[in-house]
Amino acid sequence: MTMWTSLDPTEVTVEPGARAGARLRVRNTGDTVEEYRLSLVGKPSGWSRVEPDVLRLYPGSEGTAEISFAPPRSSDVEAGPVAYGIRVDPRENAAARDVVEGRLTITPFTETRAELLPPALLGRFRGRARIAVDNLGNTPLTASLVARDEANRLTFDVRPNAVQIAPGRAAFGELVVRPQAVRWTGAEESHRFTVAVRRAGDDTALDLDGTFDQRPVFGNWLVVVGGLLLTAVIAFVVLWFNFSPKIVSAAKEIRATGAPRPAPQGDGEALPEAPPPPGGTGAPKPGGKAPGGPPPLTDGGPPPPGGGGGQGGDPGGAPTEGGQDGGGGAPAEEAPEPGDGGNEQPPAPPADTPTPPPWVPGSPKDVIVEFAQERLANMSSSNPCRLQPGWSPGVIDTPTRNALACYQDAVYKDGVENQKNSAAIFETDDRGTLGRATLTSLWAQGITVDKVRVGGTSWETTQLTAAFWAAYNRDYSPTDFQRARTNAQYGIDHFRLDKDMTSRYSSQVEDKIRAYQAAVGLPATGTVDAATIKKLVGGSVM
């Protein structure tokens, strides 16, 4: 052995977000000048360092190195003891290398974030909301969910009433609010309530404020109409009983004058039906359409030409999957909706069943579609693809479909002609629909390399994780939908309320980036670069 080592102290306690240190002493017990290289091994190596990392010692001399530990205040650093080692590698005598072992204890910290989605409820008999609870600490979290109102005019049903969340994870609770008294008539009444999220063993609570606007069962207009009908009925009854018609019999006059009595008309039997007109089937039935009339308008657009026509959709646009440019016409009774490219859309599933992407015209209302609409509506006023006012929130209506098609064409053209993105948006998505590729591209808009750095916290990191979430999931489970819709609500709040939900660029984000880069053919570095952003904007999905 040509060296002697000592670590002081061998056990160190450090709080996340703070610093702690230890000292390593190395003595050259050999008879030649030696250079010792020092390096950290174990979990703390990512956020610890040795200074200096090289010691040059003469025979019999001794040197020291300072080891500093700086764990980040993040859920990625779990609380508890962690073993580490300092490897000492002699340059001249490599066989004498040694590892000095120590133990680092990381103290626990708690940080909880909760949100009520949505905070404002509206209904006649009940209102529904979700409670999202995020555990940002480094220890498991057990939290209870309790709802109350000061006026004691509401009843609450919270399921579950307690959640257990691992560090860095989130859980959701369902809240149903019901008024204790039904409001039959009058104006809307607003009730304020609070949801308390209380951590186990902690007396303090995180309060979430919400409102429930109770609508009357019968609106004011119905009361007015009912009053008018009741007034009309009363007036009719009064007129009916007060009107006495005068009945005069002419029998006496006829008997006195001897005038002949009127002869009976017919034999009292029903008249036979009239024969149909010759050479035809008669007039059209009431409410029917005259033969030869123009077909009805579809979706507010102009009627199709009488002699057939080409496929629908914008001319010159990117072809949809299975479609072709040009081609023959379709019969009038099977004419497609305007701008749908001639593709028949699948029937919409029931409203209570989550609709996986793509979202198409006829799909149920979804907050994910509403995020895409807000993203398109908040483009610059000079952008021709900007979604103009008049769209229906959460559904793929005609303005939304046209804006999506314009955006997809622009992304594809910019990628093919200018190489600014991967131009992969039409590989999985049809034109005018909201699929995974288009949703990934919309989330990636506005992300720059300088805003998403390792260890940083920003709104762009939230965008980045939402874009990866859309690119990862081929088959959406209920849990996938909860996270995707929570991300969509963050995006809506960003555009509509100027409220940003920031996220930290942690090791979990690095792992997601690394997996995405490997899947789309990029070097798996785990760091966001210009090539990764081009893939996301271009709609490259896994």
XYZ file of C-alpha atoms in Angstrom:
542
model
C 0.000 0.000 0.000
C 1.517 3.329 -1.056
C -1.083 5.635 0.507
C -3.143 6.279 3.608
C -6.688 7.791 3.479
C -9.101 9.218 6.041
C -12.649 10.678 5.657
C -13.923 13.143 8.253
C -16.788 12.897 9.068
C -17.947 9.572 7.658
C -21.635 10.401 8.192
C -23.109 13.675 6.928
C -26.675 14.999 7.121
C -27.880 17.494 4.517
C -31.185 19.213 3.764
C -32.406 19.356 0.136
C -31.605 22.772 -1.289
C -28.731 23.312 1.177
C -25.041 22.298 1.278
C -22.942 20.076 3.513
C -19.350 18.856 3.293
C -16.713 16.389 4.376
C -12.891 16.280 4.170
C -10.704 13.580 2.647
C -7.067 13.260 3.744
C -4.555 11.367 1.585
C -0.915 10.618 2.576
C 1.765 9.313 0.213
C 3.451 6.453 2.083
C 5.537 5.406 -0.906
C 9.045 6.467 -1.926
C 8.179 8.226 -5.198
C 6.154 11.282 -6.215
C 2.553 10.183 -6.802
C -0.534 11.757 -8.413
C -3.905 10.721 -6.964
C -7.132 11.201 -8.932
C -10.308 11.573 -6.809
C -13.872 10.852 -7.995
C -17.294 10.315 -6.399
C -19.280 7.107 -6.891
C -22.875 6.372 -5.893
C -26.194 8.239 -6.066
C -24.881 11.586 -4.727
C -22.370 11.861 -7.596
C -24.825 13.799 -9.746
C -25.043 16.723 -7.294
C -21.745 16.444 -5.401
C -18.140 17.297 -6.243
C -14.567 16.922 -4.982
C -12.179 19.886 -4.967
C -9.453 19.444 -5.960
C -9.944 16.240 -7.894
C -6.187 15.654 -8.305
C -3.550 15.588 -5.517
C 0.214 15.566 -6.297
C 2.144 14.409 -3.226
C 5.801 13.888 -2.459
C 6.810 10.835 -0.433
C 5.680 11.235 3.161
C 3.551 14.336 2.414
C -0.202 14.671 2.967
C -2.997 16.465 1.052
C -6.680 17.202 1.649
C -9.726 17.487 -0.602
C -13.140 18.973 0.203
C -16.289 17.026 -0.686
C -19.431 19.183 -1.005
C -22.972 17.803 -1.183
C -25.777 19.978 -2.669
C -28.922 17.880 -3.240
C -31.658 19.824 -5.091
C -34.992 20.483 -3.436
C -36.822 18.063 -5.665
C -38.945 14.954 -5.398
C -36.236 13.109 -7.363
C -34.004 13.123 -4.265
C -35.689 10.744 -1.820
C -35.274 11.190 1.912
C -33.155 8.769 3.947
C -29.578 7.439 4.142
C -27.540 7.082 0.953
C -24.175 5.356 0.700
C -21.411 6.933 -1.365
C -17.717 6.420 -2.002
C -14.645 8.409 -3.010
C -12.355 6.501 -5.352
C -8.651 7.267 -5.060
C -6.655 6.203 -8.165
C -2.822 6.484 -7.940
C -1.315 7.220 -11.298
C 2.003 5.410 -10.900
C 0.784 2.507 -8.772
C -2.684 1.739 -10.218
C -3.012 -1.528 -8.313
C -3.124 0.372 -5.015
C -6.408 2.187 -5.790
C -8.844 2.501 -2.882
C -12.489 3.522 -2.272
C -13.261 5.465 0.895
C -16.868 4.868 1.920
C -19.222 7.274 3.679
C -22.902 7.736 4.326
C -25.079 10.750 3.538
C -28.479 11.257 5.182
C -30.991 13.420 3.276
C -33.621 15.041 5.448
C -37.265 14.913 4.334
C -39.235 17.930 3.127
C -42.865 18.336 2.143
C -44.377 20.394 -0.622
C -47.929 19.937 -1.831
C -49.748 21.581 -4.700
C -53.500 21.185 -5.294
C -56.033 22.551 -7.776
C -59.796 22.419 -8.216
C -60.815 21.727 -11.829
C -62.919 23.667 -12.620
C -63.182 26.160 -9.736
C -66.627 27.426 -10.878
C -69.519 24.945 -11.134
C -72.935 25.484 -12.693
C -76.074 23.341 -12.439
C -79.638 22.936 -11.227
C -79.326 19.808 -9.088
C -75.577 19.095 -8.890
C -72.116 20.115 -10.036
C -69.028 17.996 -10.635
C -65.325 18.839 -10.314
C -61.960 17.119 -9.901
C -59.373 17.726 -7.192
C -55.769 17.368 -8.446
C -53.109 16.895 -5.740
C -49.374 16.888 -6.632
C -46.700 15.642 -4.202
C -43.617 17.786 -4.852
C -41.820 16.595 -1.701
C -39.347 13.732 -1.288
C -41.474 11.546 1.030
C -44.768 9.705 0.410
C -47.846 11.856 1.015
C -51.155 10.895 2.593
C -53.711 13.694 2.302
C -57.374 13.955 3.257
C -59.930 15.841 1.130
C -62.713 17.665 2.982
C -65.279 20.041 1.420
C -67.399 22.560 3.350
C -69.433 25.740 2.887
C -69.915 28.423 5.535
C -73.655 28.874 4.887
C -74.308 25.117 5.265
C -76.538 25.085 2.181
C -74.649 22.491 0.173
C -73.884 18.795 0.532
C -70.661 17.247 -0.746
C -69.578 13.809 -1.931
C -65.772 13.405 -2.176
C -64.411 10.119 -3.550
C -61.933 9.118 -2.307
C -61.748 11.234 0.820
C -58.035 10.412 1.259
C -55.251 9.859 -1.274
C -51.760 8.351 -1.026
C -49.194 9.836 -3.411
C -45.583 8.836 -4.035
C -42.925 11.577 -4.406
C -43.208 13.341 -7.752
C -46.636 11.864 -8.509
C -50.192 13.209 -8.613
C -53.600 11.850 -7.600
C -57.157 12.920 -8.414
C -60.359 12.996 -6.393
C -63.931 13.405 -7.644
C -66.192 16.031 -6.052
C -70.000 16.185 -6.433
C -71.770 19.291 -5.043
C -75.541 19.294 -4.434
C -77.771 22.080 -3.053
C -79.857 21.147 -0.023
C -82.902 22.987 -1.427
C -84.062 22.902 -5.054
C -84.558 26.370 -6.540
C -87.661 26.224 -8.709
C -87.926 29.844 -9.920
C -86.052 33.113 -9.677
C -82.516 34.181 -10.526
C -79.315 32.161 -10.206
C -77.897 31.836 -6.701
C -74.165 31.610 -6.061
C -72.761 29.418 -3.251
C -69.138 29.621 -2.133
C -67.389 26.523 -0.810
C -63.885 25.399 0.163
C -62.020 22.124 -0.339
C -59.339 21.549 2.327
C -56.363 19.339 1.398
C -54.726 18.342 4.693
C -51.527 16.299 4.942
C -51.490 13.509 7.545
C -49.821 14.668 10.761
C -50.038 18.352 9.787
C -52.652 20.696 11.255
C -52.364 23.224 8.430
C -54.426 22.715 5.292
C -54.278 23.878 1.694
C -57.658 25.508 0.955
C -59.101 25.519 -2.568
C -61.918 28.036 -3.123
C -64.782 27.249 -5.477
C -68.275 28.465 -6.376
C -71.477 26.651 -7.315
C -73.993 28.734 -9.286
C -77.406 27.140 -8.789
C -79.805 27.670 -11.673
C -83.583 27.624 -11.151
C -85.507 24.662 -12.543
C -87.955 27.002 -14.255
C -86.344 30.086 -15.709
C -87.895 33.552 -15.666
C -89.008 33.223 -19.268
C -90.962 30.069 -18.433
C -92.703 31.839 -15.541
C -93.706 34.709 -17.847
C -95.011 32.324 -20.523
C -96.906 30.304 -17.897
C -98.491 33.479 -16.511
C -99.621 34.560 -19.964
C -101.108 31.127 -20.667
C -102.935 31.119 -17.325
C -104.327 34.606 -18.046
C -105.523 33.463 -21.464
C -107.246 30.383 -19.973
C -109.014 32.492 -17.310
C -110.151 34.997 -19.932
C -111.507 32.194 -22.116
C -113.450 30.642 -19.221
C -114.957 34.004 -18.265
C -116.027 34.716 -21.822
C -117.444 31.210 -22.214
C -119.733 31.422 -19.176
C -120.749 35.034 -19.733
C -121.683 34.567 -23.391
C -125.368 33.445 -23.796
C -126.273 32.936 -27.460
C -129.857 33.745 -28.425
C -131.572 30.733 -30.072
C -134.675 31.569 -32.175
C -136.903 28.813 -33.540
C -138.576 29.374 -36.912
C -141.005 26.421 -36.560
C -143.930 28.633 -35.551
C -143.382 31.031 -38.435
C -143.251 28.169 -40.943
C -146.393 26.544 -39.527
C -148.252 29.907 -39.567
C -147.344 30.902 -43.109
C -147.682 27.404 -44.621
C -144.311 27.774 -46.363
C -142.855 24.535 -47.643
C -140.247 22.891 -45.394
C -136.732 22.519 -46.779
C -136.066 19.223 -48.497
C -133.419 16.926 -46.972
C -130.022 16.892 -48.740
C -128.715 13.349 -49.496
C -129.559 10.133 -47.769
C -127.436 10.795 -44.637
C -124.611 8.399 -45.667
C -120.914 9.388 -46.095
C -119.905 10.659 -49.514
C -117.574 8.397 -51.539
C -113.913 9.421 -51.921
C -113.023 11.451 -54.956
C -111.085 9.558 -57.656
C -107.408 10.512 -58.163
C -106.592 12.877 -61.020
C -105.766 11.118 -64.288
C -102.133 10.600 -65.296
C -100.482 11.392 -61.932
C -100.194 10.639 -58.263
C -101.531 13.926 -57.001
C -99.920 16.821 -55.164
C -97.053 16.277 -52.708
C -97.943 15.442 -49.151
C -97.994 18.249 -46.589
C -94.442 19.022 -45.515
C -92.982 17.106 -48.502
C -90.488 18.423 -51.040
C -91.477 19.068 -54.619
C -89.701 16.759 -57.081
C -86.702 18.253 -58.816
C -85.939 20.769 -56.023
C -82.337 21.544 -54.962
C -80.753 19.393 -52.220
C -80.576 20.897 -48.717
C -77.567 22.910 -47.569
C -74.980 21.090 -45.432
C -73.050 22.682 -42.554
C -74.015 26.194 -43.629
C -72.172 25.918 -46.979
C -73.420 26.392 -50.570
C -75.394 23.591 -52.248
C -73.370 21.124 -54.318
C -73.579 21.497 -58.112
C -76.406 19.662 -59.773
C -74.220 17.624 -62.080
C -72.100 15.961 -59.390
C -68.657 17.229 -58.380
C -65.233 16.436 -57.069
C -64.210 15.456 -53.620
C -64.628 17.990 -50.787
C -61.777 19.756 -48.985
C -59.453 22.597 -49.839
C -57.823 22.428 -53.296
C -54.123 21.880 -53.319
C -53.990 20.679 -49.694
C -52.090 17.691 -48.440
C -53.907 14.450 -49.328
C -55.532 12.603 -46.485
C -54.826 8.964 -45.820
C -56.392 6.864 -48.522
C -57.558 9.943 -50.517
C -56.503 11.122 -53.992
C -56.451 14.506 -55.672
C -59.138 15.068 -58.300
C -61.278 12.068 -59.174
C -64.913 11.531 -60.080
C -67.979 12.832 -58.267
C -70.229 11.233 -55.689
C -74.007 10.826 -56.021
C -76.066 13.724 -54.639
C -77.528 11.661 -51.811
C -73.990 10.660 -50.664
C -72.318 14.066 -51.015
C -69.672 14.640 -48.305
C -69.700 17.543 -45.878
C -67.787 20.646 -47.118
C -64.032 20.390 -46.579
C -63.934 16.795 -45.329
C -61.919 15.511 -48.259
C -64.549 12.891 -49.078
C -63.558 10.764 -46.087
C -66.455 9.242 -44.191
C -66.078 9.981 -40.448
C -66.669 7.184 -37.895
C -69.709 7.507 -35.654
C -69.097 9.342 -32.354
C -68.906 7.119 -29.251
C -71.177 7.686 -26.258
C -70.531 10.865 -24.241
C -69.479 8.960 -21.104
C -66.756 6.986 -22.956
C -63.322 8.680 -23.395
C -62.709 9.373 -27.071
C -59.109 8.514 -28.040
C -57.383 10.622 -30.671
C -57.959 11.644 -33.334
C -60.782 14.068 -32.489
C -62.986 14.587 -35.544
C -66.241 16.400 -36.317
C -68.940 14.703 -34.258
C -66.640 13.703 -31.369
C -67.944 14.595 -27.879
C -66.861 17.861 -26.302
C -63.358 17.590 -24.804
C -61.076 20.029 -22.961
C -58.137 18.765 -25.075
C -59.853 20.107 -28.217
C -60.518 23.378 -26.357
C -56.767 23.731 -25.670
C -56.014 23.290 -29.399
C -58.617 25.971 -30.179
C -57.051 28.391 -27.653
C -53.597 27.688 -29.152
C -54.870 28.470 -32.679
C -56.920 31.486 -31.534
C -53.870 33.056 -29.819
C -51.660 33.045 -32.894
C -50.553 36.416 -34.246
C -53.169 38.453 -36.076
C -51.111 38.221 -39.281
C -51.128 34.403 -39.254
C -53.657 33.148 -41.851
C -54.272 29.980 -39.762
C -55.465 31.904 -36.716
C -58.813 30.620 -35.391
C -61.291 33.467 -35.700
C -64.102 34.173 -33.163
C -67.293 32.165 -33.462
C -65.971 28.657 -32.686
C -67.680 26.261 -30.283
C -65.416 25.345 -27.320
C -64.318 21.711 -27.126
C -65.721 20.416 -30.451
C -64.315 20.173 -33.980
C -66.669 22.575 -35.740
C -66.150 24.065 -39.202
C -63.949 27.055 -38.132
C -61.793 24.763 -35.976
C -61.457 22.198 -38.749
C -60.399 24.843 -41.282
C -57.837 26.311 -38.847
C -56.392 22.840 -38.102
C -56.085 22.056 -41.829
C -54.364 25.397 -42.467
C -51.954 24.813 -39.567
C -51.111 21.264 -40.709
C -50.473 22.463 -44.283
C -48.206 25.256 -42.980
C -46.174 22.854 -40.792
C -45.792 20.367 -43.656
C -44.811 23.067 -46.152
C -42.316 24.681 -43.750
C -40.717 21.285 -43.117
C -40.487 20.232 -46.780
C -39.440 23.554 -48.307
C -37.419 25.140 -45.479
C -36.358 22.061 -43.424
C -37.510 23.811 -40.225
C -39.234 20.683 -38.902
C -39.579 16.961 -39.633
C -42.768 17.377 -41.772
C -44.206 14.174 -40.240
C -47.591 15.601 -39.263
C -49.491 13.778 -42.037
C -47.877 10.407 -41.343
C -50.387 9.738 -38.522
C -52.985 12.544 -38.722
C -55.615 13.233 -41.360
C -56.014 16.767 -42.582
C -58.493 18.811 -40.517
C -58.506 16.412 -37.523
C -56.779 16.700 -34.143
C -54.523 13.664 -33.756
C -51.447 12.899 -31.669
C -49.027 14.450 -34.165
C -50.974 17.727 -34.437
C -51.422 17.914 -30.636
C -47.667 17.328 -30.133
C -46.861 20.079 -32.658
C -49.253 22.573 -31.003
C -47.703 21.918 -27.585
C -44.158 22.352 -28.949
C -44.855 25.782 -30.461
C -42.882 28.513 -28.676
C -40.337 26.217 -26.930
C -36.746 27.474 -27.229
C -33.551 25.691 -26.223
C -32.512 28.387 -23.732
C -35.816 28.038 -21.793
C -35.527 24.258 -21.165
C -32.242 23.593 -19.391
C -31.406 20.875 -16.875
C -32.360 21.996 -13.363
C -34.393 24.978 -14.573
C -38.060 25.695 -13.834
C -40.266 27.240 -16.522
C -43.613 27.125 -18.323
C -41.780 25.823 -21.397
C -40.820 22.681 -19.420
C -44.555 22.113 -18.766
C -45.156 22.481 -22.529
C -42.334 20.033 -23.197
C -43.705 17.306 -20.893
C -47.206 17.784 -22.365
C -45.790 17.413 -25.897
C -44.003 14.183 -24.893
C -47.207 12.935 -23.247
C -49.083 13.389 -26.543
C -46.249 11.764 -28.516
C -45.910 8.723 -26.192
C -49.463 7.459 -25.788
C -50.796 5.342 -28.629
C -53.714 3.893 -26.641
C -55.233 6.281 -24.109
C -56.192 4.765 -20.742
C -58.409 6.664 -18.229
C -55.233 7.688 -16.361
C -53.692 8.928 -19.624
C -56.817 10.988 -20.269
C -56.678 12.517 -16.779
C -53.098 13.674 -17.292
C -53.702 14.851 -20.884
C -56.782 16.835 -19.808
C -54.933 18.300 -16.819
C -52.181 19.440 -19.205
C -54.855 20.869 -21.527
C -56.354 22.855 -18.627
C -52.859 24.237 -17.851
C -52.609 25.370 -21.487
C -56.071 26.989 -21.418
C -55.202 28.850 -18.210
C -51.964 30.043 -19.863
C -53.764 31.619 -22.815
C -57.052 32.625 -21.193
C -55.972 33.689 -17.676
C -52.252 34.408 -18.243
C -51.573 31.821 -15.503
C -48.508 29.599 -15.969
C -48.022 26.188 -14.342
C -44.226 25.891 -14.204
C -42.331 22.579 -14.040
C -38.771 21.616 -13.173
C -36.378 20.030 -15.667
C -35.683 16.936 -13.548
C -34.059 13.582 -14.260
C -37.508 12.195 -15.136
C -37.783 14.806 -17.904
C -34.300 13.791 -19.103
C -35.398 10.146 -19.291
C -38.483 11.100 -21.353
C -36.375 13.200 -23.723
C -33.837 10.381 -24.063
C -36.565 7.819 -24.902
C -38.188 10.181 -27.432
C -34.878 10.958 -29.145
C -34.072 7.266 -29.507
C -37.553 6.546 -30.927
C -37.377 9.278 -33.606
C -33.795 8.527 -34.693
C -31.863 11.212 -32.763
C -28.838 10.751 -30.450
C -30.266 9.868 -27.011
C -28.565 12.647 -25.007
C -31.470 13.569 -22.705
C -30.893 17.262 -23.519
C -33.294 19.353 -25.598
C -31.604 20.683 -28.728
C -32.786 22.258 -31.965
C -33.128 18.860 -33.671
C -35.453 17.583 -30.912
C -37.677 20.685 -31.161
C -37.835 20.279 -34.965
C -39.077 16.703 -34.506
C -41.766 17.816 -32.017
C -42.981 20.758 -34.137
C -43.023 18.530 -37.221
C -45.344 16.017 -35.497
C -42.950 13.083 -35.109
C -44.592 10.711 -32.612
C -43.627 7.328 -31.150
